[in-house]
Coordinates of C-alpha atoms in Angstrom, one line a residue:
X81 CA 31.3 -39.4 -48.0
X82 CA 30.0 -41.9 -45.3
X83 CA 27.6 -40.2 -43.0
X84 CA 26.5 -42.4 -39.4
X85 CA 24.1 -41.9 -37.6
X86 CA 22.9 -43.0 -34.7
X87 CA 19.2 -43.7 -33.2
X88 CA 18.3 -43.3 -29.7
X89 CA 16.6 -46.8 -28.7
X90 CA 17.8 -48.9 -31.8
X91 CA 20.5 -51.3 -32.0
X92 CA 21.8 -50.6 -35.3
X93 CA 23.4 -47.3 -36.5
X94 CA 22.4 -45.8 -40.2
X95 CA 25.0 -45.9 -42.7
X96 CA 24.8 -43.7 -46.2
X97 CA 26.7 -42.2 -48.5
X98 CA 25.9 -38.8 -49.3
X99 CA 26.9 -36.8 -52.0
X100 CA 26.6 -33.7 -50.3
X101 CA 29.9 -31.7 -49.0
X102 CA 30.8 -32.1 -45.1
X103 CA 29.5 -28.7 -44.5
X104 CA 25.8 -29.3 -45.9
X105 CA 25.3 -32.2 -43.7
X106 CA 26.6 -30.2 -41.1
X107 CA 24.4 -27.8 -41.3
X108 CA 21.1 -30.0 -42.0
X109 CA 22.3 -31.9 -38.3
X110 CA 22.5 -28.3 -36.7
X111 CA 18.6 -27.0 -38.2
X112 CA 17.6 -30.0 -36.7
X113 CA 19.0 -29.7 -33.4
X114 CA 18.5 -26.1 -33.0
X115 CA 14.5 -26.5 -33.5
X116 CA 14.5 -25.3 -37.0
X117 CA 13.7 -28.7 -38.6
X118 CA 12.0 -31.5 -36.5
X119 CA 13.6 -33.8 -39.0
X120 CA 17.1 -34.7 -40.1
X121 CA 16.6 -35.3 -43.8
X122 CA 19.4 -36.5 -45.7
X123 CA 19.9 -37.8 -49.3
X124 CA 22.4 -40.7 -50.6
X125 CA 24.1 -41.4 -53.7
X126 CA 21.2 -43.2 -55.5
X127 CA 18.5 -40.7 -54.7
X128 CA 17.2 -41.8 -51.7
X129 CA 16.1 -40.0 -48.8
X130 CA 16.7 -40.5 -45.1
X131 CA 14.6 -39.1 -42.6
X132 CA 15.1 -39.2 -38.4
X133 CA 13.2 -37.6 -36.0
X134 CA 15.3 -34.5 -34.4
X135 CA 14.5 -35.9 -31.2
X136 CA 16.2 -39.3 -31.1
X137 CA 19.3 -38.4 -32.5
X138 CA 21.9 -39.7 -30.6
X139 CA 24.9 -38.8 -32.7
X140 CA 26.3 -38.1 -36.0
X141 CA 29.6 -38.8 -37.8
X142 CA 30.5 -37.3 -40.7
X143 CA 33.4 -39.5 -42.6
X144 CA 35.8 -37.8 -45.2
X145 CA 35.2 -37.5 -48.8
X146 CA 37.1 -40.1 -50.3
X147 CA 38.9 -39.8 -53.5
X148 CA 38.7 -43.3 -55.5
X149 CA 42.3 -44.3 -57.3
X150 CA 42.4 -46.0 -60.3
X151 CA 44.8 -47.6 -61.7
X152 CA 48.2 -50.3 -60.3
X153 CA 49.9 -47.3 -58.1
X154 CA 50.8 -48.0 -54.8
X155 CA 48.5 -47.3 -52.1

C-alpha cells in the first residue's frame, strides 16, 4: 500500500510502499503522536526503513492495498 507523508518545513512529501496492513501503520503514526515513540519508523517493500521525527509530522495518508491484475481482462 502507498503510505504519504508529509514533513513540517519541507517541500516535498515522502512516498513508500509498505507492506504492512492499514492498521499497523496506523498504529505506528498513533505511538508516535501520542508520546510513545519520538519516531515514526516505517519499513517499505525492499527493506528499507523510514524514520521522521514525531514532532514534524504534518500529516499522513494511508492509500489502499492494491490488488495487481494479470492478465487481458477488462479493467
Amino acid at each position: 500500500m502507498e503510505v504519504k507523508i508529509g514533513v513540517q518545513h519541507a517541500p516535498r512529501e515522502i512516498v513508500l510502499e509498505s507492506g504492512d496492513s492499514a492498521e499497523d501503520v496506523e498504529r505506528a503514526v498513533a505511538d508516535a503522536l501520542g508520546g510513545k515513540a519520538q519516531l515514526l519508523s516505517l519499513t517499505d517493500e525492499k527493506g528499507r526503513k523510514v524514520l521522521v521525527p514525531a514532532d514534524r509530522l504534518a500529516y499522513v495518508e494511508i492509500g489502499e492495498t492494491a490488488t495487481r491484475r494479470v492478465g487481458f481482462g477488462p479493467l
